[in-house]
Short mmCIF file of C-alpha atoms and ligand atoms in Angstrom, two decimals:
data_model
loop_
_atom_site.label_atom_id
_atom_site.label_comp_id
_atom_site.label_asym_id
_atom_site.label_seq_id
_atom_site.Cartn_x
_atom_site.Cartn_y
_atom_site.Cartn_z
CA UNK A 1 0.00 0.00 0.00
CA UNK A 2 2.68 2.49 1.03
CA UNK A 3 4.52 4.19 -1.85
CA UNK A 4 8.08 3.78 -0.61
CA UNK A 5 9.42 6.17 -3.24
CA UNK A 6 7.11 9.03 -2.26
CA UNK A 7 7.57 11.76 0.36
CA UNK A 8 5.18 14.68 0.78
CA UNK A 9 6.24 18.02 2.22
CA UNK A 10 3.47 20.36 3.41
CA UNK A 11 4.54 23.98 3.83
CA UNK A 12 2.96 25.69 6.82
CA UNK A 13 5.66 27.91 8.29
CA UNK A 14 4.72 31.22 6.66
CA UNK A 15 3.34 34.07 8.72
CA UNK A 16 0.24 34.54 6.59
CA UNK A 17 0.52 38.33 6.96
CA UNK A 18 -2.17 39.06 4.38
CA UNK A 19 -4.82 37.25 6.48
CA UNK A 20 -4.42 39.97 9.15
CA UNK A 21 -5.44 37.42 11.77
CA UNK A 22 -4.28 36.14 15.15
CA UNK A 23 -5.13 32.63 13.92
CA UNK A 24 -2.35 31.04 11.81
CA UNK A 25 -3.41 31.04 8.16
CA UNK A 26 -3.40 27.28 7.61
CA UNK A 27 -5.72 26.80 10.62
CA UNK A 28 -8.54 28.89 9.20
CA UNK A 29 -11.38 26.41 8.70
CA UNK A 30 -13.36 25.77 5.56
CA UNK A 31 -16.18 23.24 5.63
CA UNK A 32 -15.44 22.72 9.32
CA UNK A 33 -11.83 21.60 8.84
CA UNK A 34 -8.67 23.77 9.09
CA UNK A 35 -7.25 24.38 5.61
CA UNK A 36 -4.21 22.26 6.36
CA UNK A 37 -6.52 19.39 7.33
CA UNK A 38 -7.83 19.21 3.76
CA UNK A 39 -4.25 19.16 2.46
CA UNK A 40 -3.23 16.44 4.94
CA UNK A 41 -6.23 14.28 3.92
CA UNK A 42 -5.24 14.52 0.27
CA UNK A 43 -1.65 13.68 1.20
CA UNK A 44 -2.68 10.67 3.32
CA UNK A 45 -4.74 9.25 0.42
CA UNK A 46 -1.50 8.89 -1.59
CA UNK A 47 0.07 6.64 1.07
CA UNK A 48 3.49 8.28 1.04
CA UNK A 49 6.42 6.71 2.90
CA UNK A 50 6.93 10.00 4.73
CA UNK A 51 4.82 13.13 5.29
CA UNK A 52 6.55 16.21 6.67
CA UNK A 53 4.94 19.44 7.81
CA UNK A 54 7.21 22.48 7.95
CA UNK A 55 6.32 24.95 10.72
CA UNK A 56 7.63 28.14 12.28
CA UNK A 57 5.07 30.94 12.66
CA UNK A 58 2.84 30.13 15.69
CA UNK A 59 4.62 26.81 15.74
CA UNK A 60 3.02 25.22 18.81
CA UNK A 61 -0.52 26.09 17.75
CA UNK A 62 0.01 24.69 14.27
CA UNK A 63 1.72 21.54 15.58
CA UNK A 64 -1.09 20.86 18.07
CA UNK A 65 -3.69 21.20 15.30
CA UNK A 66 -1.74 18.99 12.89
CA UNK A 67 -1.34 16.28 15.51
CA UNK A 68 -5.04 16.36 16.23
CA UNK A 69 -5.90 16.15 12.53
CA UNK A 70 -3.70 13.27 11.51
CA UNK A 71 -1.25 10.66 12.69
CA UNK A 72 2.22 9.76 11.54
CA UNK A 73 3.36 13.10 10.14
CA UNK A 74 6.80 14.45 10.96
CA UNK A 75 7.12 18.04 12.14
CA UNK A 76 10.08 19.99 10.79
CA UNK A 77 11.04 23.38 12.21
CA UNK A 78 12.11 26.03 9.74
CA UNK A 79 14.91 28.30 10.99
CA UNK A 80 15.10 32.09 10.73
CA UNK A 81 15.84 32.03 7.00
CA UNK A 82 12.56 32.89 5.27
CA UNK A 83 10.96 31.60 2.11
CA UNK A 84 9.44 28.53 0.58
CA UNK A 85 12.89 27.40 -0.63
CA UNK A 86 14.29 27.35 2.89
CA UNK A 87 11.17 25.56 4.13
CA UNK A 88 11.73 22.74 1.62
CA UNK A 89 15.43 22.68 2.36
CA UNK A 90 14.90 21.95 6.07
CA UNK A 91 12.42 19.23 5.09
CA UNK A 92 15.01 17.69 2.78
CA UNK A 93 17.53 17.68 5.64
CA UNK A 94 14.97 15.80 7.74
CA UNK A 95 14.41 13.35 4.87
CA UNK A 96 18.09 12.33 5.11
CA UNK A 97 19.06 9.82 2.45
CA UNK A 98 15.55 9.45 0.98
CA UNK A 99 16.02 9.35 -2.77
CA UNK A 100 12.57 9.10 -4.35
CA UNK A 101 10.04 11.72 -5.43
CA UNK A 102 9.27 14.66 -3.20
CA UNK A 103 5.85 16.24 -3.58
CA UNK A 104 5.69 19.79 -2.25
CA UNK A 105 2.28 21.28 -1.42
CA UNK A 106 1.25 24.38 0.49
CA UNK A 107 -0.94 24.25 3.56
CA UNK A 108 -2.98 27.11 2.08
CA UNK A 109 -4.24 25.24 -1.03
CA UNK A 110 -7.17 23.35 0.50
CA UNK A 111 -9.06 22.21 -2.61
CA UNK A 112 -6.14 20.26 -4.04
CA UNK A 113 -7.35 16.67 -4.26
CA UNK A 114 -5.45 13.40 -4.11
CA UNK A 115 -6.34 12.51 -7.72
CA UNK A 116 -4.77 15.69 -9.08
CA UNK A 117 -1.56 15.01 -7.15
CA UNK A 118 -1.56 11.34 -8.20
CA UNK A 119 -1.88 12.31 -11.88
CA UNK A 120 1.06 14.70 -11.59
CA UNK A 121 3.17 12.05 -9.89
CA UNK A 122 2.40 9.70 -12.81
CA UNK A 123 3.37 12.36 -15.35
CA UNK A 124 6.56 13.12 -13.45
CA UNK A 125 7.57 9.47 -13.23
CA UNK A 126 6.84 8.88 -16.92
CA UNK A 127 9.04 11.82 -17.89
CA UNK A 128 11.75 11.04 -15.30
CA UNK A 129 12.69 14.71 -15.13
CA UNK A 130 14.02 16.84 -12.29
CA UNK A 131 10.73 18.58 -11.55
CA UNK A 132 7.07 18.69 -12.56
CA UNK A 133 5.14 21.84 -11.72
CA UNK A 134 1.37 21.98 -11.44
CA UNK A 135 0.35 25.17 -13.19
CA UNK A 136 -3.02 26.87 -13.59
CA UNK A 137 -4.43 29.13 -16.25
CA UNK A 138 -5.80 32.11 -14.38
CA UNK A 139 -7.43 35.12 -16.05
CA UNK A 140 -6.33 37.41 -13.23
CA UNK A 141 -2.93 35.97 -12.26
CA UNK A 142 -2.10 38.87 -9.95
CA UNK A 143 0.02 37.76 -6.97
CA UNK A 144 0.95 34.36 -8.36
CA UNK A 145 4.32 33.29 -9.72
CA UNK A 146 4.32 32.99 -13.54
CA UNK A 147 5.60 30.01 -15.55
CA UNK A 148 8.01 31.38 -18.17
CA UNK A 149 8.45 29.22 -21.29
CA UNK A 150 10.79 29.63 -24.26
CA UNK A 151 9.76 29.84 -27.94
CA UNK A 152 9.59 26.05 -28.16
CA UNK A 153 7.23 25.95 -25.17
CA UNK A 154 9.71 24.44 -22.73
CA UNK A 155 9.65 25.69 -19.14
CA UNK A 156 12.55 28.03 -18.41
CA UNK A 157 11.81 29.40 -14.96
CA UNK A 158 9.18 30.69 -12.55
CA UNK A 159 9.15 34.38 -11.81
CA UNK A 160 7.37 35.81 -8.75
CA UNK A 161 4.82 38.57 -9.31
CA UNK A 162 6.96 41.16 -7.53
CA UNK A 163 10.02 40.31 -9.57
CA UNK A 164 8.33 40.01 -12.97
CA UNK A 165 8.77 42.33 -15.95
CA UNK A 166 5.69 43.81 -17.65
CA UNK A 167 6.05 41.20 -20.35
CA UNK A 168 6.13 38.40 -17.75
CA UNK A 169 3.20 39.87 -15.81
CA UNK A 170 1.06 39.30 -18.92
CA UNK A 171 1.61 35.52 -18.65
CA UNK A 172 -1.54 33.77 -17.38
CA UNK A 173 0.04 30.37 -16.70
CA UNK A 174 0.68 30.53 -12.96
CA UNK A 175 2.60 28.39 -10.52
CA UNK A 176 0.14 26.62 -8.22
CA UNK A 177 2.77 25.92 -5.57
CA UNK A 178 2.36 22.15 -6.01
CA UNK A 179 5.32 20.26 -7.45
CA UNK A 180 6.93 16.85 -7.76
CA UNK A 181 10.72 16.86 -7.50
CA UNK A 182 13.41 14.28 -7.79
CA UNK A 183 14.99 14.46 -4.31
CA UNK A 184 18.61 14.56 -5.48
CA UNK A 185 18.01 17.24 -8.12
CA UNK A 186 16.05 19.30 -5.64
CA UNK A 187 18.76 19.17 -3.02
CA UNK A 188 21.47 20.27 -5.48
CA UNK A 189 19.34 23.10 -6.83
CA UNK A 190 18.29 24.42 -3.42
CA UNK A 191 21.92 24.65 -2.31
CA UNK A 192 22.47 27.08 -5.21
CA UNK A 193 19.44 29.32 -4.60
CA UNK A 194 20.04 32.72 -2.99
CA UNK A 195 17.82 35.46 -1.61
CA UNK A 196 18.31 38.18 -4.25
CA UNK A 197 14.69 39.05 -4.91
CA UNK A 198 12.03 41.60 -4.02
CA UNK A 199 11.30 39.95 -0.65
CA UNK A 200 14.82 38.92 0.29
CA UNK A 201 13.61 35.33 0.78
CA UNK A 202 14.86 31.98 -0.41
CA UNK A 203 12.29 31.10 -3.07
CA UNK A 204 11.55 27.47 -3.89
CA UNK A 205 10.55 28.68 -7.34
CA UNK A 206 14.16 29.62 -8.11
CA UNK A 207 15.19 25.94 -8.29
CA UNK A 208 13.41 25.70 -11.64
CA UNK A 209 15.78 28.07 -13.45
CA UNK A 210 18.77 26.30 -11.88
CA UNK A 211 17.49 22.94 -13.11
CA UNK A 212 16.67 24.04 -16.66
CA UNK A 213 20.02 25.85 -16.95
CA UNK A 214 21.74 22.61 -15.91
CA UNK A 215 19.91 20.84 -18.72
CA UNK A 216 17.48 18.87 -16.55
CA UNK A 217 13.93 18.30 -17.77
CA UNK A 218 11.19 20.34 -16.08
CA UNK A 219 7.54 19.94 -16.99
CA UNK A 220 4.56 22.12 -16.13
CA UNK A 221 1.22 20.32 -16.14
CA UNK A 222 -1.88 22.50 -16.14
CA UNK A 223 -4.53 21.62 -13.57
CA UNK A 224 -7.89 20.61 -15.05
CA UNK A 225 -9.56 23.62 -13.37
CA UNK A 226 -7.78 26.58 -11.82
CA UNK A 227 -9.83 26.51 -8.60
CA UNK A 228 -8.38 23.08 -7.70
CA UNK A 229 -5.07 24.74 -6.95
CA UNK A 230 -6.36 28.10 -5.71
CA UNK A 231 -4.26 29.43 -2.83
CA UNK A 232 -5.64 31.38 0.11
CA UNK A 233 -3.62 34.45 1.07
CA UNK A 234 -6.36 36.75 2.40
CA UNK A 235 -9.92 36.54 3.65
CA UNK A 236 -11.43 37.32 0.26
CA UNK A 237 -9.80 34.19 -1.14
CA UNK A 238 -10.76 32.28 2.01
CA UNK A 239 -14.45 32.95 1.39
CA UNK A 240 -14.14 32.18 -2.33
CA UNK A 241 -12.47 28.84 -1.70
CA UNK A 242 -14.96 28.02 1.08
CA UNK A 243 -17.87 28.74 -1.27
CA UNK A 244 -16.36 26.53 -3.97
CA UNK A 245 -15.83 23.63 -1.57
CA UNK A 246 -19.33 24.06 -0.19
CA UNK A 247 -20.79 23.94 -3.69
CA UNK A 248 -19.01 20.63 -4.27
CA UNK A 249 -20.19 19.19 -0.95
CA UNK A 250 -23.81 20.26 -1.59
CA UNK A 251 -23.71 18.82 -5.09
CA UNK A 252 -22.33 15.54 -3.75
CA UNK A 253 -25.29 15.21 -1.36
CA UNK A 254 -27.75 16.09 -4.13
CA UNK A 255 -26.27 13.39 -6.34
CA UNK A 256 -26.71 10.98 -3.40
CA UNK A 257 -30.43 11.76 -3.30
CA UNK A 258 -30.68 14.53 -0.73
CA UNK A 259 -33.17 17.26 -1.71
CA UNK A 260 -31.47 20.65 -1.28
CA UNK A 261 -33.63 23.57 -2.43
CA UNK A 262 -31.04 26.33 -2.45
CA UNK A 263 -27.34 25.39 -2.70
CA UNK A 264 -26.32 29.05 -2.43
CA UNK A 265 -27.67 29.42 1.12
CA UNK A 266 -26.99 25.88 2.36
CA UNK A 267 -23.63 25.33 4.08
CA UNK A 268 -22.53 21.83 4.92
CA UNK A 269 -19.32 20.82 6.67
CA UNK A 270 -17.25 18.03 5.24
CA UNK A 271 -17.96 15.51 8.02
CA UNK A 272 -21.77 15.88 7.91
CA UNK A 273 -23.75 12.82 6.80
CA UNK A 274 -27.20 13.02 5.19
CA UNK A 275 -29.30 10.11 3.97
CA UNK A 276 -31.15 10.08 0.66
CA UNK A 277 -34.57 11.74 0.71
CA UNK A 278 -33.76 14.04 3.56
CA UNK A 279 -34.89 17.54 2.58
CA UNK A 280 -32.77 20.61 3.37
CA UNK A 281 -34.52 23.97 3.05
CA UNK A 282 -32.82 27.35 2.39
CA UNK A 283 -30.66 29.13 4.94
CA UNK A 284 -29.46 25.96 6.65
CA UNK A 285 -26.01 25.45 8.19
CA UNK A 286 -24.95 21.91 9.06
CA UNK A 287 -21.75 21.75 11.06
CA UNK A 288 -19.36 19.24 12.56
CA UNK A 289 -20.53 15.66 12.84
CA UNK A 290 -24.21 16.42 12.22
CA UNK A 291 -26.10 13.41 10.86
CA UNK A 292 -29.51 13.59 9.19
CA UNK A 293 -31.63 10.55 8.43
CA UNK A 294 -33.92 9.86 5.51
CA UNK A 295 -37.20 11.72 5.31
CA UNK A 296 -36.14 14.40 7.79
CA UNK A 297 -36.94 17.99 6.83
CA UNK A 298 -34.43 20.55 8.09
CA UNK A 299 -34.79 24.32 7.68
CA UNK A 300 -35.37 26.94 6.61
CA UNK A 301 -32.98 29.12 8.62
CA UNK A 302 -31.60 26.36 10.81
CA UNK A 303 -28.14 25.83 12.29
CA UNK A 304 -27.19 22.37 13.58
CA UNK A 305 -23.83 21.57 15.18
CA UNK A 306 -22.91 17.96 15.95
CA UNK A 307 -26.61 17.14 16.03
CA UNK A 308 -28.46 13.95 15.06
CA UNK A 309 -31.81 14.19 13.30
CA UNK A 310 -33.82 10.96 13.03
CA UNK A 311 -35.87 9.66 10.13
CA UNK A 312 -38.92 11.74 9.33
CA UNK A 313 -38.17 14.41 11.95
CA UNK A 314 -38.88 18.08 11.20
CA UNK A 315 -36.56 20.84 12.38
CA UNK A 316 -37.71 24.37 11.50
CA UNK A 317 -35.90 27.69 12.20
CA UNK A 318 -33.85 26.10 14.96
CA UNK A 319 -30.40 26.46 16.51
CA UNK A 320 -29.11 23.18 17.98
CA UNK A 321 -25.78 22.00 19.34
CA UNK A 322 -24.88 18.45 20.42
CA UNK A 323 -28.54 17.47 20.43
CA UNK A 324 -30.32 14.28 19.42
CA UNK A 325 -33.71 14.59 17.72
CA UNK A 326 -35.21 11.17 17.28
CA UNK A 327 -37.38 9.88 14.45
CA UNK A 328 -40.67 11.67 13.66
CA UNK A 329 -40.02 14.35 16.30
CA UNK A 330 -40.72 18.01 15.53
CA UNK A 331 -38.64 21.01 16.57
CA UNK A 332 -39.28 24.71 16.02
CA UNK A 333 -39.92 27.24 14.82
CA UNK A 334 -37.55 29.39 16.90
CA UNK A 335 -36.24 26.66 19.20
CA UNK A 336 -32.83 26.67 20.91
CA UNK A 337 -31.48 23.20 21.70
CA UNK A 338 -28.31 23.32 23.76
CA UNK A 339 -25.88 20.45 24.43
CA UNK A 340 -27.32 17.30 25.93
CA UNK A 341 -30.85 17.72 24.62
CA UNK A 342 -32.35 14.39 23.60
CA UNK A 343 -35.84 14.54 22.15
CA UNK A 344 -37.51 11.14 21.93
CA UNK A 345 -39.38 9.65 19.04
CA UNK A 346 -42.44 11.70 17.96
CA UNK A 347 -41.72 14.26 20.67
CA UNK A 348 -42.04 18.00 20.23
CA UNK A 349 -40.02 21.06 21.17
CA UNK A 350 -42.01 24.03 19.96
CA UNK A 351 -41.83 27.78 19.46
CA UNK A 352 -39.56 29.84 21.72
CA UNK A 353 -38.42 26.87 23.78
CA UNK A 354 -34.86 26.54 25.10
CA UNK A 355 -33.61 23.17 26.30
CA UNK A 356 -30.30 22.02 27.79
CA UNK A 357 -29.01 18.72 29.16
CA UNK A 358 -32.52 17.29 29.11
CA UNK A 359 -33.92 13.96 28.03
CA UNK A 360 -37.47 14.23 26.76
CA UNK A 361 -39.17 10.88 26.30
CA UNK A 362 -41.05 9.42 23.39
CA UNK A 363 -44.15 11.40 22.45
CA UNK A 364 -43.57 14.05 25.12
CA UNK A 365 -44.11 17.69 24.22
CA UNK A 366 -42.82 21.09 25.29
CA UNK A 367 -44.83 23.10 22.79
CA UNK A 368 -44.51 26.78 23.78
CA UNK A 369 -42.34 29.48 25.41
CA UNK A 370 -40.38 27.45 27.95
CA UNK A 371 -36.93 26.88 29.44
CA UNK A 372 -36.22 23.26 30.27
CA UNK A 373 -32.74 22.52 31.64
CA UNK A 374 -31.22 19.56 33.53
CA UNK A 375 -34.52 17.74 33.21
CA UNK A 376 -35.77 14.26 32.50
CA UNK A 377 -39.27 13.85 31.08
CA UNK A 378 -40.84 10.41 30.70
CA UNK A 379 -43.02 9.35 27.79
CA UNK A 380 -46.24 10.97 26.52
CA UNK A 381 -46.08 13.90 28.93
CA UNK A 382 -47.10 17.48 28.10
CA UNK A 383 -45.33 20.47 29.58
CA UNK A 384 -47.60 23.54 29.64
CA UNK A 385 -46.90 26.82 27.87
CA UNK A 386 -44.49 29.16 29.62
CA UNK A 387 -42.83 26.61 31.91
CA UNK A 388 -39.49 27.38 33.56
CA UNK A 389 -37.28 24.84 35.27
CA UNK A 390 -35.49 26.81 37.98
CA UNK A 391 -32.41 24.60 37.84
CA UNK A 392 -29.84 26.99 39.32
CA UNK A 393 -29.79 28.01 42.98
CA UNK A 394 -27.03 30.52 42.39
CA UNK A 395 -24.32 28.00 43.24
CA UNK A 396 -25.29 24.60 41.88
CA UNK A 397 -27.48 23.15 39.14
CA UNK A 398 -30.22 20.68 40.11
CA UNK A 399 -32.38 18.26 38.17
CA UNK A 400 -36.09 18.23 37.54
CA UNK A 401 -37.71 14.86 36.97
CA UNK A 402 -41.06 14.62 35.26
CA UNK A 403 -42.65 11.19 34.94
CA UNK A 404 -44.70 9.70 32.12
CA UNK A 405 -48.24 10.79 31.06
CA UNK A 406 -47.87 13.95 33.12
CA UNK A 407 -49.89 17.10 32.29
CA UNK A 408 -48.42 20.29 33.68
CA UNK A 409 -50.33 23.56 33.48
CA UNK A 410 -49.34 26.80 31.83
CA UNK A 411 -46.88 29.15 33.49
CA UNK A 412 -45.38 26.71 35.96
CA UNK A 413 -42.04 26.99 37.72
CA UNK A 414 -40.34 23.76 38.75
CA UNK A 415 -37.88 24.63 41.50
CA UNK A 416 -35.23 21.91 41.24
CA UNK A 417 -34.45 19.46 42.64
CA UNK A 418 -38.04 18.33 42.29
CA UNK A 419 -39.93 15.34 40.99
CA UNK A 420 -43.38 15.10 39.41
CA UNK A 421 -44.73 11.57 39.48
CA UNK A 422 -46.33 9.59 36.67
CA UNK A 423 -49.78 10.71 35.62
CA UNK A 424 -49.71 13.83 37.84
CA UNK A 425 -51.29 17.16 36.90
CA UNK A 426 -50.29 20.67 37.92
CA UNK A 427 -52.58 23.68 37.75
CA UNK A 428 -51.86 26.81 35.74
CA UNK A 429 -49.47 29.16 37.50
CA UNK A 430 -48.14 26.57 39.94
CA UNK A 431 -44.71 26.98 41.50
CA UNK A 432 -43.70 23.42 42.26
CA UNK A 433 -41.31 23.40 45.22
CA UNK A 434 -42.14 19.96 46.65
CA UNK A 435 -42.34 16.61 44.89
CA UNK A 436 -45.74 15.81 43.37
CA UNK A 437 -46.69 12.13 43.92
CA UNK A 438 -48.06 10.08 41.02
CA UNK A 439 -51.62 10.96 40.09
CA UNK A 440 -51.82 14.08 42.30
CA UNK A 441 -53.03 17.50 41.21
CA UNK A 442 -50.66 20.19 42.44
CA UNK A 443 -51.82 23.79 43.00
CA UNK A 444 -49.95 26.58 44.69
CA UNK A 445 -52.40 29.38 44.01
CA UNK A 446 -53.95 31.62 46.64
CA UNK A 447 -57.70 31.81 45.97
CA UNK A 448 -58.58 34.50 43.44
CA UNK A 449 -60.31 37.56 44.94
CA UNK A 450 -62.23 40.23 42.90
CA UNK A 451 -62.74 43.68 44.46
CA UNK A 452 -65.91 45.27 43.06
CA UNK A 453 -65.74 48.91 41.91
CA UNK A 454 -61.99 49.19 42.49
CA UNK A 455 -61.24 50.96 39.20
CA UNK A 456 -64.10 53.44 39.41
CA UNK A 457 -63.12 54.28 43.00
CA UNK A 458 -59.38 54.43 42.62
CA UNK A 459 -58.94 55.55 39.00
CA UNK A 460 -61.94 57.85 38.49
CA UNK A 461 -62.24 59.56 35.12
CA UNK A 462 -59.84 57.24 33.30
CA UNK A 463 -60.82 55.49 30.07
CA UNK A 464 -60.82 52.23 32.06
CA UNK A 465 -63.20 53.64 34.65
CA UNK A 466 -65.51 54.97 31.91
CA UNK A 467 -65.49 51.62 30.08
CA UNK A 468 -66.29 49.82 33.33
CA UNK A 469 -69.13 52.26 34.00
CA UNK A 470 -70.64 51.67 30.55
CA UNK A 471 -70.43 47.90 30.99
CA UNK A 472 -72.06 48.05 34.42
CA UNK A 473 -74.85 50.33 33.11
CA UNK A 474 -75.61 47.82 30.35
CA UNK A 475 -75.69 44.99 32.91
CA UNK A 476 -78.13 47.03 34.98
CA UNK A 477 -80.40 47.44 31.92
CA UNK A 478 -80.08 51.26 31.74
C1 UD1 B 501 3.82 30.86 -3.64
C2 UD1 B 501 4.80 30.75 -4.82
C3 UD1 B 501 4.13 31.32 -6.08
C4 UD1 B 501 2.83 30.58 -6.33
C5 UD1 B 501 1.93 30.60 -5.10
C6 UD1 B 501 0.75 29.67 -5.32
C7 UD1 B 501 7.05 30.97 -3.92
C8 UD1 B 501 8.23 31.87 -3.74
N1 UD1 B 501 6.00 31.48 -4.53
O1 UD1 B 501 3.58 32.24 -3.43
O2 UD1 B 501 4.98 31.16 -7.19
O3 UD1 B 501 2.17 31.16 -7.44
O4 UD1 B 501 2.63 30.14 -3.94
O5 UD1 B 501 -0.16 29.69 -4.26
O6 UD1 B 501 7.12 29.82 -3.53
N2 UD1 B 501 5.86 29.03 3.75
C9 UD1 B 501 6.76 28.40 4.58
N3 UD1 B 501 7.89 29.06 4.94
C10 UD1 B 501 8.17 30.31 4.51
C11 UD1 B 501 7.25 30.95 3.63
C12 UD1 B 501 6.11 30.28 3.27
O7 UD1 B 501 6.54 27.27 5.00
O8 UD1 B 501 9.22 30.85 4.89
C13 UD1 B 501 4.61 28.33 3.40
C14 UD1 B 501 3.38 29.11 3.75
O9 UD1 B 501 2.93 28.79 5.05
C15 UD1 B 501 2.40 28.67 2.69
C16 UD1 B 501 3.28 28.31 1.50
O10 UD1 B 501 4.58 28.15 2.01
O11 UD1 B 501 1.67 27.53 3.09
C17 UD1 B 501 3.25 29.37 0.42
O12 UD1 B 501 3.70 30.61 0.97
P1 UD1 B 501 3.03 31.98 0.56
O13 UD1 B 501 3.72 33.06 1.29
O14 UD1 B 501 1.57 31.87 0.66
O15 UD1 B 501 3.49 32.03 -0.97
P2 UD1 B 501 2.80 32.81 -2.15
O16 UD1 B 501 3.13 34.25 -2.05
O17 UD1 B 501 1.38 32.45 -2.21
CA1 CA B 502 -0.05 31.31 -0.88
#
């Protein structure tokens, strides 16, 4: 399985200045994965003998992320000499006597796929040259290095944007920053490269001119589509690349049978799973490890993070994190499901309801205007409109337990810890401070008292007093 003649070097040491961000460039996420994670996945799919990641800027943060994303990569520290050439040189030192093909990719080219790299490796091996460059035809090549060819079409060198002549700036064949090198040729060429350029850096791109001048064969293979090798240097490009990847992910789900009404406003992370015949409505964001089963309808205007939605469930205008919504359940509109919410089969969490760390049993309903936290509800119970679980005593959180087939009245407060037994009822407006045994009715209301004539006596002359007077006159038959 392992390709013993293949090493992959991922460049991630640059400072990413143009991102203007405290977060290292290669850790900016697209589709829920840091950019470098996409690159490392593509690299892993090629089964190289060695994978090296070159780091320097924000080293520890980048290393921690890389180690979380993948196993078996070697970290190489770039020294104070700057530039992509120096980055590859330190990787070559770490590679020791490895003498196969070295693929160099940048951590900021997240759409590059394994197939594209595999094709270039094949081309490189067939030609047995010193280097094969992946190039891209870009209508606005501003910022990219340009591939300079001679009259016969052979590659001569790569010139960086800042070092290019007007004539060279007109070239639209750009260097994608992905290459396959013969290790020995690369090592010889890098030793000869200096830092005499606009940025005073050691450019990897300068090895090409050294190689062609020495008579070694260098190929440039144009990528099938320029976006495959698009690099991210600023946040404009970050959003463009994210949109492109999202479009591909959405399309993939559609081709698998998921109904997605509006790809432009549907954002789906790479790890999300959706079964055929689920239906995703506009304005929906599916993040992390969210999983949606067949027949579920999600959206519009819904954000789910690491949330499971069962078959046939409906989730409308909802924000949910680390929640489980079982089959045939309904959620929304305007529901807020916080971590640890589990809604049982055919259950309901309705409008303006917030839940947290609560297990709501099969067929149980919290239909309106409630906060339910740290609560267990049995099966087939109904929680009245406007219910609050008072779960926090100012120091600790406590649980509320509601049994099965319970009917609680509107505008209740459950002061936790408290338990309401199976089949119990509570009256409207009850503040439940003591456990309610099974089958009891709980009331905490003082008897209602009406004081006759209060408004006319205490608010004389007001519109209310006049309205009351008219009503009383009618009652008295005047
Ligand atoms: C580079 C290429 C350019 C190409 C473009 C494609 C060079 C000199 N230029 O330019 O020809 O068109 O990519 O996207 O190679 N890095 C290090 N160490 C460093 C500097 C950079 O590891 O000292 C890493 C960065 O983290 C990044 C990658 O190398 O992942 C590319 O660096 P960047 O500064 O983005 O190069 P570009 O200006 O885009
Ligand atoms: Ca770049």
